[in-house]
Tab-separated table of C-alpha atoms in Angstrom:
chain	number	residue	atom	x	y	z
A	1	MET	CA	-8.021	-5.216	33.040
A	2	ASP	CA	-10.913	-5.958	30.705
A	3	ILE	CA	-10.826	-9.715	30.106
A	4	HIS	CA	-13.453	-9.333	27.386
A	5	LYS	CA	-11.337	-6.966	25.306
A	6	PRO	CA	-10.153	-8.746	22.145
A	7	LYS	CA	-6.442	-9.482	21.718
A	8	LEU	CA	-4.645	-8.900	18.462
A	9	TRP	CA	-4.032	-12.568	17.642
A	10	GLN	CA	-6.847	-13.998	19.730
A	11	GLY	CA	-8.784	-16.932	18.303
A	12	ARG	CA	-10.481	-16.522	14.971
A	13	ARG	CA	-9.591	-12.852	14.640
A	14	GLY	CA	-5.953	-13.882	14.512
A	15	LEU	CA	-6.719	-16.306	11.669
A	16	VAL	CA	-8.336	-13.568	9.594
A	17	LEU	CA	-5.523	-11.097	10.309
A	18	ALA	CA	-2.927	-13.712	9.329
A	19	LEU	CA	-4.701	-14.554	6.070
A	20	VAL	CA	-5.269	-10.910	5.161
A	21	SER	CA	-1.588	-10.186	5.861
A	22	LEU	CA	-0.520	-13.107	3.667
A	23	GLY	CA	-2.789	-11.859	0.895
A	24	ILE	CA	-1.211	-8.408	1.143
A	25	LEU	CA	2.258	-10.001	0.951
A	26	LEU	CA	1.345	-11.773	-2.281
A	27	ASN	CA	-0.259	-8.596	-3.584
A	28	TYR	CA	2.963	-6.654	-3.217
A	29	ALA	CA	4.922	-9.429	-4.908
A	30	ASP	CA	2.584	-9.053	-7.904
A	31	ARG	CA	3.114	-5.298	-7.860
A	32	GLN	CA	6.883	-5.279	-7.465
A	33	ILE	CA	7.876	-8.122	-9.760
A	34	ILE	CA	7.949	-5.876	-12.831
A	35	ALA	CA	10.393	-3.507	-11.127
A	36	VAL	CA	12.701	-6.366	-10.157
A	37	LEU	CA	12.569	-7.842	-13.657
A	38	LYS	CA	12.997	-4.465	-15.406
A	39	PRO	CA	16.625	-5.034	-16.499
A	40	MET	CA	15.752	-8.443	-17.988
A	41	LEU	CA	12.548	-7.204	-19.631
A	42	GLN	CA	14.285	-4.094	-20.946
A	43	HIS	CA	17.029	-6.243	-22.475
A	44	ASP	CA	14.719	-8.898	-23.923
A	45	LEU	CA	11.921	-6.626	-25.143
A	46	GLY	CA	13.805	-3.419	-25.961
A	47	TRP	CA	11.977	-1.074	-23.593
A	48	THR	CA	13.097	2.519	-23.027
A	49	ASP	CA	12.801	4.243	-19.637
A	50	GLY	CA	9.843	6.105	-21.093
A	51	ASP	CA	8.171	2.817	-22.053
A	52	TYR	CA	8.646	1.508	-18.524
A	53	GLY	CA	7.309	4.753	-17.058
A	54	ARG	CA	4.181	4.538	-19.239
A	55	ILE	CA	3.598	0.862	-18.402
A	56	THR	CA	3.816	1.495	-14.662
A	57	SER	CA	1.709	4.646	-14.988
A	58	ALA	CA	-1.016	2.575	-16.643
A	59	PHE	CA	-1.177	0.472	-13.482
A	60	GLN	CA	-1.492	3.589	-11.339
A	61	PHE	CA	-4.127	5.133	-13.588
A	62	ALA	CA	-6.250	1.976	-13.661
A	63	THR	CA	-5.942	1.469	-9.914
A	64	ALA	CA	-6.760	5.079	-9.114
A	65	PHE	CA	-10.010	5.256	-11.062
A	66	SER	CA	-11.072	1.797	-9.950
A	67	PHE	CA	-10.888	3.029	-6.357
A	68	LEU	CA	-13.827	5.295	-7.158
A	69	GLY	CA	-15.984	2.152	-7.284
A	70	THR	CA	-14.221	-0.424	-5.134
A	71	GLY	CA	-14.674	1.401	-1.842
A	72	TRP	CA	-18.419	1.548	-2.431
A	73	LEU	CA	-18.402	-2.114	-3.491
A	74	VAL	CA	-16.521	-3.293	-0.390
A	75	ASP	CA	-18.817	-1.324	1.914
A	76	ARG	CA	-21.774	-2.889	0.101
A	77	ILE	CA	-20.726	-6.575	-0.051
A	78	GLY	CA	-18.639	-6.645	3.156
A	79	TRP	CA	-15.107	-7.770	3.897
A	80	ARG	CA	-15.960	-11.464	4.044
A	81	ARG	CA	-16.818	-11.570	0.339
A	82	ALA	CA	-14.401	-8.878	-0.804
A	83	ASN	CA	-11.244	-10.640	0.453
A	84	PRO	CA	-11.414	-13.808	-1.708
A	85	LEU	CA	-12.924	-11.897	-4.645
A	86	GLY	CA	-10.070	-9.397	-4.723
A	87	VAL	CA	-7.249	-11.929	-4.403
A	88	ALA	CA	-8.723	-14.208	-7.073
A	89	LEU	CA	-9.125	-11.385	-9.587
A	90	TRP	CA	-5.714	-9.790	-9.171
A	91	SER	CA	-3.985	-13.198	-9.219
A	92	LEU	CA	-5.546	-13.937	-12.609
A	93	ALA	CA	-4.409	-10.516	-13.829
A	94	ALA	CA	-0.881	-11.238	-12.585
A	95	ILE	CA	-0.838	-14.522	-14.498
A	96	GLY	CA	-1.797	-12.594	-17.634
A	97	HIS	CA	1.623	-10.893	-17.650
A	98	ALA	CA	3.237	-14.204	-18.581
A	99	PHE	CA	1.624	-14.016	-22.028
A	100	ALA	CA	2.544	-10.376	-22.827
A	101	ARG	CA	5.375	-9.588	-25.241
A	102	THR	CA	4.869	-6.031	-26.500
A	103	VAL	CA	4.725	-2.726	-24.641
A	104	GLY	CA	1.023	-2.521	-25.467
A	105	GLN	CA	0.317	-5.989	-24.119
A	106	PHE	CA	2.213	-5.279	-20.904
A	107	THR	CA	0.311	-2.023	-20.551
A	108	VAL	CA	-2.999	-3.891	-20.782
A	109	ALA	CA	-1.794	-6.514	-18.289
A	110	ARG	CA	-0.665	-3.874	-15.792
A	111	ALA	CA	-3.934	-1.986	-16.190
A	112	ALA	CA	-5.884	-5.191	-15.478
A	113	LEU	CA	-3.761	-5.755	-12.372
A	114	GLY	CA	-4.407	-2.168	-11.305
A	115	VAL	CA	-8.183	-2.485	-11.683
A	116	THR	CA	-8.332	-5.657	-9.594
A	117	GLU	CA	-5.812	-4.579	-6.956
A	118	ALA	CA	-8.002	-1.586	-6.198
A	119	LEU	CA	-9.939	-3.965	-3.944
A	120	ASN	CA	-6.845	-4.401	-1.777
A	121	SER	CA	-6.613	-1.405	0.563
A	122	PRO	CA	-10.349	-0.813	1.190
A	123	THR	CA	-10.855	-4.507	1.981
A	124	ALA	CA	-7.849	-4.863	4.289
A	125	ILE	CA	-8.584	-1.705	6.274
A	126	LYS	CA	-12.316	-2.430	6.544
A	127	THR	CA	-11.504	-5.958	7.744
A	128	ALA	CA	-9.222	-4.663	10.520
A	129	ALA	CA	-11.746	-1.974	11.470
A	130	ALA	CA	-14.488	-4.617	11.796
A	131	LEU	CA	-12.342	-6.948	13.904
A	132	TYR	CA	-10.628	-4.612	16.374
A	133	PRO	CA	-11.451	-1.669	18.667
A	134	ASN	CA	-9.851	1.718	18.061
A	135	ASP	CA	-6.766	1.310	20.264
A	136	LEU	CA	-5.760	-1.951	18.531
A	137	ARG	CA	-6.467	-0.931	14.946
A	138	ALA	CA	-3.197	0.931	14.364
A	139	MET	CA	-1.299	-2.172	15.479
A	140	ALA	CA	-3.349	-4.272	13.052
A	141	TYR	CA	-2.650	-1.754	10.285
A	142	GLY	CA	1.030	-1.904	11.183
A	143	ILE	CA	1.018	-5.686	10.785
A	144	ILE	CA	-0.782	-5.414	7.442
A	145	SER	CA	1.722	-2.798	6.261
A	146	ALA	CA	4.619	-4.927	7.498
A	147	ALA	CA	3.227	-7.820	5.469
A	148	SER	CA	3.318	-5.680	2.346
A	149	THR	CA	6.948	-4.862	2.995
A	150	LEU	CA	7.756	-8.501	3.650
A	151	GLY	CA	6.440	-9.147	0.148
A	152	ALA	CA	8.718	-6.386	-1.069
A	153	VAL	CA	11.642	-8.006	0.801
A	154	VAL	CA	11.048	-11.490	-0.556
A	155	THR	CA	10.414	-10.423	-4.163
A	156	PRO	CA	13.888	-9.009	-5.013
A	157	LEU	CA	15.570	-11.934	-3.245
A	158	VAL	CA	13.557	-14.747	-4.830
A	159	ILE	CA	12.198	-13.522	-8.157
A	160	PRO	CA	15.584	-12.903	-9.877
A	161	LEU	CA	16.594	-16.475	-9.021
A	162	VAL	CA	13.278	-17.821	-10.323
A	163	ALA	CA	13.484	-15.729	-13.503
A	164	LEU	CA	17.096	-16.705	-14.210
A	165	LYS	CA	16.194	-20.370	-13.681
A	166	ILE	CA	12.840	-20.711	-15.482
A	167	GLY	CA	12.389	-17.392	-17.313
A	168	TRP	CA	10.549	-14.163	-16.556
A	169	ALA	CA	7.209	-15.390	-17.951
A	170	ASN	CA	7.136	-18.335	-15.557
A	171	ALA	CA	8.024	-16.012	-12.680
A	172	PHE	CA	4.715	-14.183	-13.299
A	173	LEU	CA	2.908	-17.538	-13.332
A	174	VAL	CA	4.415	-18.450	-9.953
A	175	THR	CA	3.342	-15.282	-8.137
A	176	GLY	CA	-0.158	-15.322	-9.621
A	177	GLY	CA	-0.593	-19.008	-8.877
A	178	LEU	CA	0.253	-18.472	-5.216
A	179	GLY	CA	-2.640	-16.023	-5.010
A	180	LEU	CA	-5.068	-18.622	-6.317
A	181	LEU	CA	-3.815	-21.050	-3.665
A	182	TRP	CA	-4.554	-18.338	-1.067
A	183	VAL	CA	-8.187	-18.241	-2.215
A	184	VAL	CA	-8.414	-22.004	-1.708
A	185	ALA	CA	-6.978	-21.600	1.807
A	186	TRP	CA	-9.486	-18.815	2.661
A	187	GLN	CA	-12.433	-20.860	1.487
A	188	GLY	CA	-11.156	-24.028	3.138
A	189	SER	CA	-10.590	-22.355	6.511
A	190	ARG	CA	-14.036	-20.664	6.381
A	191	ALA	CA	-12.277	-17.476	7.510
A	192	GLY	CA	-15.143	-15.323	6.298
A	193	GLN	CA	-17.460	-16.788	8.934
A	194	VAL	CA	-15.477	-15.789	12.014
A	195	VAL	CA	-17.457	-12.643	12.823
A	196	ALA	CA	-21.204	-12.509	13.358
A	197	ALA	CA	-23.248	-11.172	10.490
A	198	GLU	CA	-24.288	-8.010	12.294
A	199	ALA	CA	-20.662	-6.780	12.184
A	200	ASP	CA	-20.618	-6.954	8.410
A	201	THR	CA	-24.122	-6.393	7.111
A	202	PRO	CA	-24.239	-4.911	3.601
A	203	THR	CA	-26.095	-1.629	3.430
A	204	PRO	CA	-28.886	-0.806	0.926
A	205	ALA	CA	-27.698	0.946	-2.213
A	206	PHE	CA	-29.678	4.142	-1.676
A	207	VAL	CA	-28.032	4.636	1.718
A	208	GLU	CA	-24.601	4.099	0.176
A	209	THR	CA	-25.321	6.713	-2.513
A	210	SER	CA	-26.223	9.270	0.130
A	211	ARG	CA	-23.179	8.314	2.159
A	212	LEU	CA	-20.891	8.770	-0.855
A	213	THR	CA	-22.214	12.298	-1.255
A	214	ASP	CA	-21.539	12.952	2.413
A	215	VAL	CA	-18.012	11.564	2.096
A	216	LEU	CA	-17.151	13.712	-0.901
A	217	THR	CA	-18.313	16.914	0.793
A	218	ASP	CA	-16.532	16.190	4.073
A	219	ARG	CA	-13.251	18.070	4.567
A	220	ARG	CA	-11.981	15.199	6.725
A	221	THR	CA	-11.990	12.973	3.633
A	222	TRP	CA	-9.812	15.430	1.727
A	223	ALA	CA	-7.470	15.880	4.679
A	224	VAL	CA	-6.428	12.216	4.568
A	225	ALA	CA	-6.629	12.104	0.759
A	226	GLY	CA	-4.238	15.038	0.372
A	227	ALA	CA	-1.751	13.614	2.852
A	228	ARG	CA	-1.878	10.268	1.073
A	229	ALA	CA	-1.229	11.960	-2.282
A	230	CYS	CA	1.946	13.524	-0.888
A	231	SER	CA	3.286	10.336	0.692
A	232	ASP	CA	2.317	7.885	-2.048
A	233	SER	CA	4.057	9.879	-4.751
A	234	VAL	CA	7.278	8.917	-2.958
A	235	TRP	CA	6.247	5.344	-2.214
A	236	TRP	CA	5.446	4.514	-5.843
A	237	LEU	CA	8.541	6.309	-7.090
A	238	LEU	CA	10.775	4.181	-4.878
A	239	LEU	CA	8.829	0.956	-5.340
A	240	TYR	CA	9.213	1.043	-9.123
A	241	TRP	CA	12.515	2.884	-9.566
A	242	MET	CA	14.801	1.752	-6.712
A	243	PRO	CA	16.028	-1.320	-8.648
A	244	ASP	CA	16.854	0.997	-11.550
A	245	LEU	CA	18.591	3.440	-9.180
A	246	PHE	CA	20.914	0.703	-7.904
A	247	ASN	CA	21.488	-0.510	-11.455
A	248	ARG	CA	21.987	2.940	-13.003
A	249	VAL	CA	23.843	4.774	-10.226
A	250	PHE	CA	25.732	1.985	-8.459
A	251	HIS	CA	25.981	-0.463	-11.396
A	252	LEU	CA	24.454	-3.415	-9.556
A	253	GLY	CA	22.947	-6.214	-11.646
A	254	MET	CA	19.742	-8.143	-10.948
A	255	SER	CA	21.517	-10.724	-8.832
A	256	ALA	CA	23.296	-8.018	-6.791
A	257	PHE	CA	20.640	-5.434	-5.941
A	258	GLY	CA	18.307	-7.978	-4.325
A	259	LEU	CA	20.057	-7.787	-0.935
A	260	PRO	CA	20.055	-3.957	-0.641
A	261	LEU	CA	16.384	-3.907	-1.638
A	262	ALA	CA	15.585	-6.603	0.905
A	263	VAL	CA	17.326	-4.584	3.638
A	264	ILE	CA	15.382	-1.450	2.656
A	265	TYR	CA	12.015	-3.185	2.738
A	266	ALA	CA	12.873	-4.977	5.959
A	267	ALA	CA	13.477	-1.547	7.494
A	268	SER	CA	10.126	-0.502	6.056
A	269	GLY	CA	8.417	-3.406	7.804
A	270	VAL	CA	10.068	-2.528	11.104
A	271	GLY	CA	8.812	1.034	10.674
A	272	ALA	CA	5.244	-0.207	10.193
A	273	LEU	CA	5.355	-2.354	13.331
A	274	LEU	CA	6.947	0.402	15.426
A	275	ALA	CA	4.306	2.857	14.217
A	276	GLY	CA	1.510	0.541	15.286
A	277	PHE	CA	3.175	-0.141	18.626
A	278	ALA	CA	3.812	3.553	19.319
A	279	SER	CA	0.258	4.504	18.419
A	280	THR	CA	-1.224	1.800	20.642
A	281	ARG	CA	0.985	2.772	23.595
A	282	LEU	CA	0.270	6.493	23.283
A	283	LEU	CA	-3.501	6.031	23.038
A	284	SER	CA	-3.483	3.536	25.929
A	285	ALA	CA	-1.545	6.083	28.003
A	286	GLY	CA	-4.283	8.650	27.469
A	287	VAL	CA	-2.639	10.769	24.764
A	288	SER	CA	-5.278	12.267	22.499
A	289	VAL	CA	-5.912	10.996	18.978
A	290	ASN	CA	-5.029	14.473	17.711
A	291	ALA	CA	-1.590	14.504	19.351
A	292	THR	CA	-0.829	10.848	18.607
A	293	ARG	CA	-1.529	11.009	14.897
A	294	LYS	CA	0.091	14.374	14.237
A	295	TRP	CA	3.266	13.868	16.263
A	296	LEU	CA	3.929	10.473	14.726
A	297	MET	CA	3.305	11.840	11.229
A	298	LEU	CA	5.597	14.821	11.860
A	299	THR	CA	8.346	12.574	13.207
A	300	ALA	CA	8.087	10.431	10.074
A	301	ALA	CA	8.226	13.511	7.821
A	302	LEU	CA	11.414	14.734	9.473
A	303	LEU	CA	13.093	11.337	9.082
A	304	VAL	CA	12.493	11.397	5.320
A	305	ILE	CA	14.414	14.618	4.683
A	306	PRO	CA	17.866	12.981	4.112
A	307	VAL	CA	16.555	10.999	1.127
A	308	TRP	CA	17.663	13.798	-1.228
A	309	TYR	CA	21.253	12.541	-0.755
A	310	ALA	CA	20.650	8.856	-1.631
A	311	ALA	CA	21.716	9.034	-5.287
A	312	SER	CA	24.840	11.023	-4.375
A	313	ALA	CA	25.999	8.713	-1.596
A	314	GLY	CA	29.554	7.429	-1.833
A	315	ASN	CA	28.539	3.767	-1.856
A	316	TYR	CA	25.390	1.762	-2.243
A	317	TRP	CA	25.222	0.653	1.394
A	318	LEU	CA	24.991	4.275	2.531
A	319	ALA	CA	22.233	4.765	-0.042
A	320	THR	CA	20.601	1.604	1.302
A	321	ALA	CA	20.622	3.014	4.846
A	322	ILE	CA	19.096	6.318	3.717
A	323	LEU	CA	16.398	4.635	1.634
A	324	GLY	CA	15.664	2.162	4.433
A	325	LEU	CA	15.117	5.029	6.864
A	326	THR	CA	12.904	6.733	4.288
A	327	LEU	CA	10.601	3.769	3.788
A	328	ALA	CA	10.467	3.016	7.519
A	329	ALA	CA	9.310	6.596	8.014
A	330	HIS	CA	6.865	6.241	5.128
A	331	GLN	CA	5.234	3.281	6.829
A	332	CYS	CA	4.931	5.202	10.088
A	333	PHE	CA	3.235	8.005	8.167
A	334	SER	CA	1.034	5.578	6.221
A	335	VAL	CA	-0.112	3.577	9.268
A	336	ASN	CA	-1.219	6.777	10.960
A	337	ILE	CA	-3.039	8.004	7.849
A	338	PHE	CA	-4.958	4.722	7.709
A	339	ALA	CA	-5.702	4.954	11.416
A	340	LEU	CA	-6.736	8.597	11.079
A	341	ALA	CA	-9.193	7.657	8.331
A	342	THR	CA	-10.909	5.164	10.641
A	343	ASP	CA	-10.695	7.580	13.599
A	344	ILE	CA	-12.769	10.165	11.765
A	345	SER	CA	-15.068	7.943	9.657
A	346	PRO	CA	-18.314	6.225	10.666
A	347	PRO	CA	-17.852	2.449	10.245
A	348	GLY	CA	-20.229	2.182	7.289
A	349	ARG	CA	-18.111	4.495	5.162
A	350	VAL	CA	-14.586	3.330	6.136
A	351	ALA	CA	-13.882	1.488	2.872
A	352	THR	CA	-15.193	4.427	0.844
A	353	VAL	CA	-12.905	6.909	2.603
A	354	ILE	CA	-9.937	4.541	2.265
A	355	ALA	CA	-10.699	4.142	-1.429
A	356	ILE	CA	-10.809	7.910	-1.994
A	357	GLN	CA	-7.487	8.449	-0.259
A	358	ALA	CA	-6.035	5.506	-2.207
A	359	PHE	CA	-7.357	7.101	-5.421
A	360	SER	CA	-5.492	10.277	-4.529
A	361	GLY	CA	-2.315	8.351	-3.738
A	362	ASN	CA	-2.438	6.433	-7.003
A	363	ILE	CA	-3.066	9.541	-9.086
A	364	SER	CA	-0.029	11.212	-7.529
A	365	GLY	CA	1.942	7.996	-8.013
A	366	MET	CA	0.929	7.819	-11.663
A	367	ALA	CA	2.105	11.377	-12.204
A	368	MET	CA	5.373	10.722	-10.388
A	369	LEU	CA	6.132	7.574	-12.407
A	370	SER	CA	5.609	9.443	-15.674
A	371	ILE	CA	7.729	12.348	-14.436
A	372	ALA	CA	10.468	9.906	-13.407
A	373	GLY	CA	10.550	8.286	-16.841
A	374	TRP	CA	10.728	11.696	-18.568
A	375	THR	CA	13.346	13.032	-16.130
A	376	LEU	CA	15.647	10.041	-16.575
A	377	ASP	CA	15.152	9.833	-20.347
A	378	HIS	CA	16.275	13.476	-20.583
A	379	GLY	CA	19.367	12.965	-18.450
A	380	TYR	CA	18.403	14.868	-15.294
A	381	GLY	CA	19.051	11.900	-13.017
A	382	TYR	CA	17.493	11.143	-9.664
A	383	GLY	CA	18.362	14.448	-7.956
A	384	PRO	CA	15.124	16.350	-8.722
A	385	LEU	CA	12.978	13.307	-7.904
A	386	LEU	CA	14.586	12.705	-4.516
A	387	THR	CA	14.484	16.411	-3.678
A	388	TRP	CA	10.700	16.272	-4.002
A	389	ALA	CA	10.631	13.133	-1.900
A	390	SER	CA	12.505	14.868	0.920
A	391	VAL	CA	9.769	17.482	1.447
A	392	ALA	CA	6.617	15.621	0.373
A	393	TYR	CA	5.760	14.302	3.832
A	394	LEU	CA	6.171	17.685	5.491
A	395	LEU	CA	3.670	19.041	2.984
A	396	GLY	CA	1.333	16.175	3.898
A	397	VAL	CA	1.512	17.005	7.612
A	398	GLY	CA	0.877	20.659	6.845
A	399	TRP	CA	-2.170	19.746	4.753
A	400	VAL	CA	-3.687	17.679	7.568
A	401	GLN	CA	-3.086	20.485	10.066
A	402	LEU	CA	-4.672	23.018	7.708
A	403	LEU	CA	-7.874	21.011	7.204
A	404	LEU	CA	-8.033	19.339	10.627
A	405	PRO	CA	-6.619	21.715	13.247
A	406	ARG	CA	-8.200	19.471	15.845
A	407	ILE	CA	-8.892	15.784	15.200
A	408	GLU	CA	-12.016	14.478	16.886
A	409	GLY	CA	-12.904	10.791	16.600
A	410	VAL	CA	-16.430	9.747	15.665
A	411	ALA	CA	-18.624	7.828	18.047
A	412	PRO	CA	-18.558	4.122	17.136
A	413	GLY	CA	-21.723	2.729	15.614
A	414	PRO	CA	-22.997	-0.819	16.014
A	415	GLU	CA	-20.866	-2.034	13.108
A	416	ALA	CA	-17.717	-0.940	14.946
A	417	ALA	CA	-18.100	-3.338	17.840
A	418	PRO	CA	-16.336	-6.660	17.209
A	419	ALA	CA	-18.886	-9.421	17.550
A	420	VAL	CA	-16.987	-12.507	18.690
A	421	ALA	CA	-13.546	-13.565	19.873
């Protein structure tokens, strides 16, 4: 046994992982709050389903195109600076929602949140890649993904109570304010100083420009980007429309659909942790990266297939079980896509590759949210949307196999080696 090998929660690494996970939790609360409050906002402000679809699509559009710059920025300034910068900016954008009253104002607020949240994924994944060796990264990604789902669990349970007690505007102030407190905690704990500078040295701009060109012409980049586009179209559909599905199909009000949503996202978190655990065990047992990533992704894709039946289920608890299985499988798929991106990417371009695949996922999510609004406004229901969801992950696996018949990891550079315990 290698006593020098870092442990997941060992020393200062554990502090950074815990803070990053908490930041991700708050991030997902900021994202999901508008979905949870949709019935109240729709009643108070007179939104149509099309209005809601356009507002949420604005978030996706802004996030997607911001990813084209944030990956480069994170690779340039490093994870130590990017973490507090990102959380501070998106928390201020979240607070801005409290002052919106028209569809146009909410669209601007969501777009601002989208621009700033584009720092989220590249920063979190680059942080984990800098802190942990290859066989522990998937477990770290699983914990980060589980944190996002914990945010999605807490939000539908807590936010309706907060909104009914102090109003929806103050609910936005609460979630954004918690993010600003996180920044204070990061700075106060000096978390950004836990790894030696050589593990996080910004790279000169001219090297980054060349690297971006290399990334964009590398088929490995588009393998993970295409798979992410397939999976994220489903993730964003369910994240923003599941509260409406329970309200529209099963006639559950805001105070009633919180528990089913919490159960679904709890299952999602379990899926993320199991994915990280399974990946770590398989790689430690000598199974190749190629077999580990592809078999876990295929298993996840097969588990999603029953989602087509969710809106036709006889009762909402059966729908809850189906949707919980779907999002657990999504997290398994997602964890392995993140891990695959770091498997095949030199350390200096990890954030850039993550940003490009996140761009692809947000573009597909934006399209899906607009399609959902149009489909429901025209009376077609959730059937066509969930039918797509049932096959999207299989298409993602097929895309990866087409572009990467054999996955070969890159040799770690000096930036990949964690510097201190």
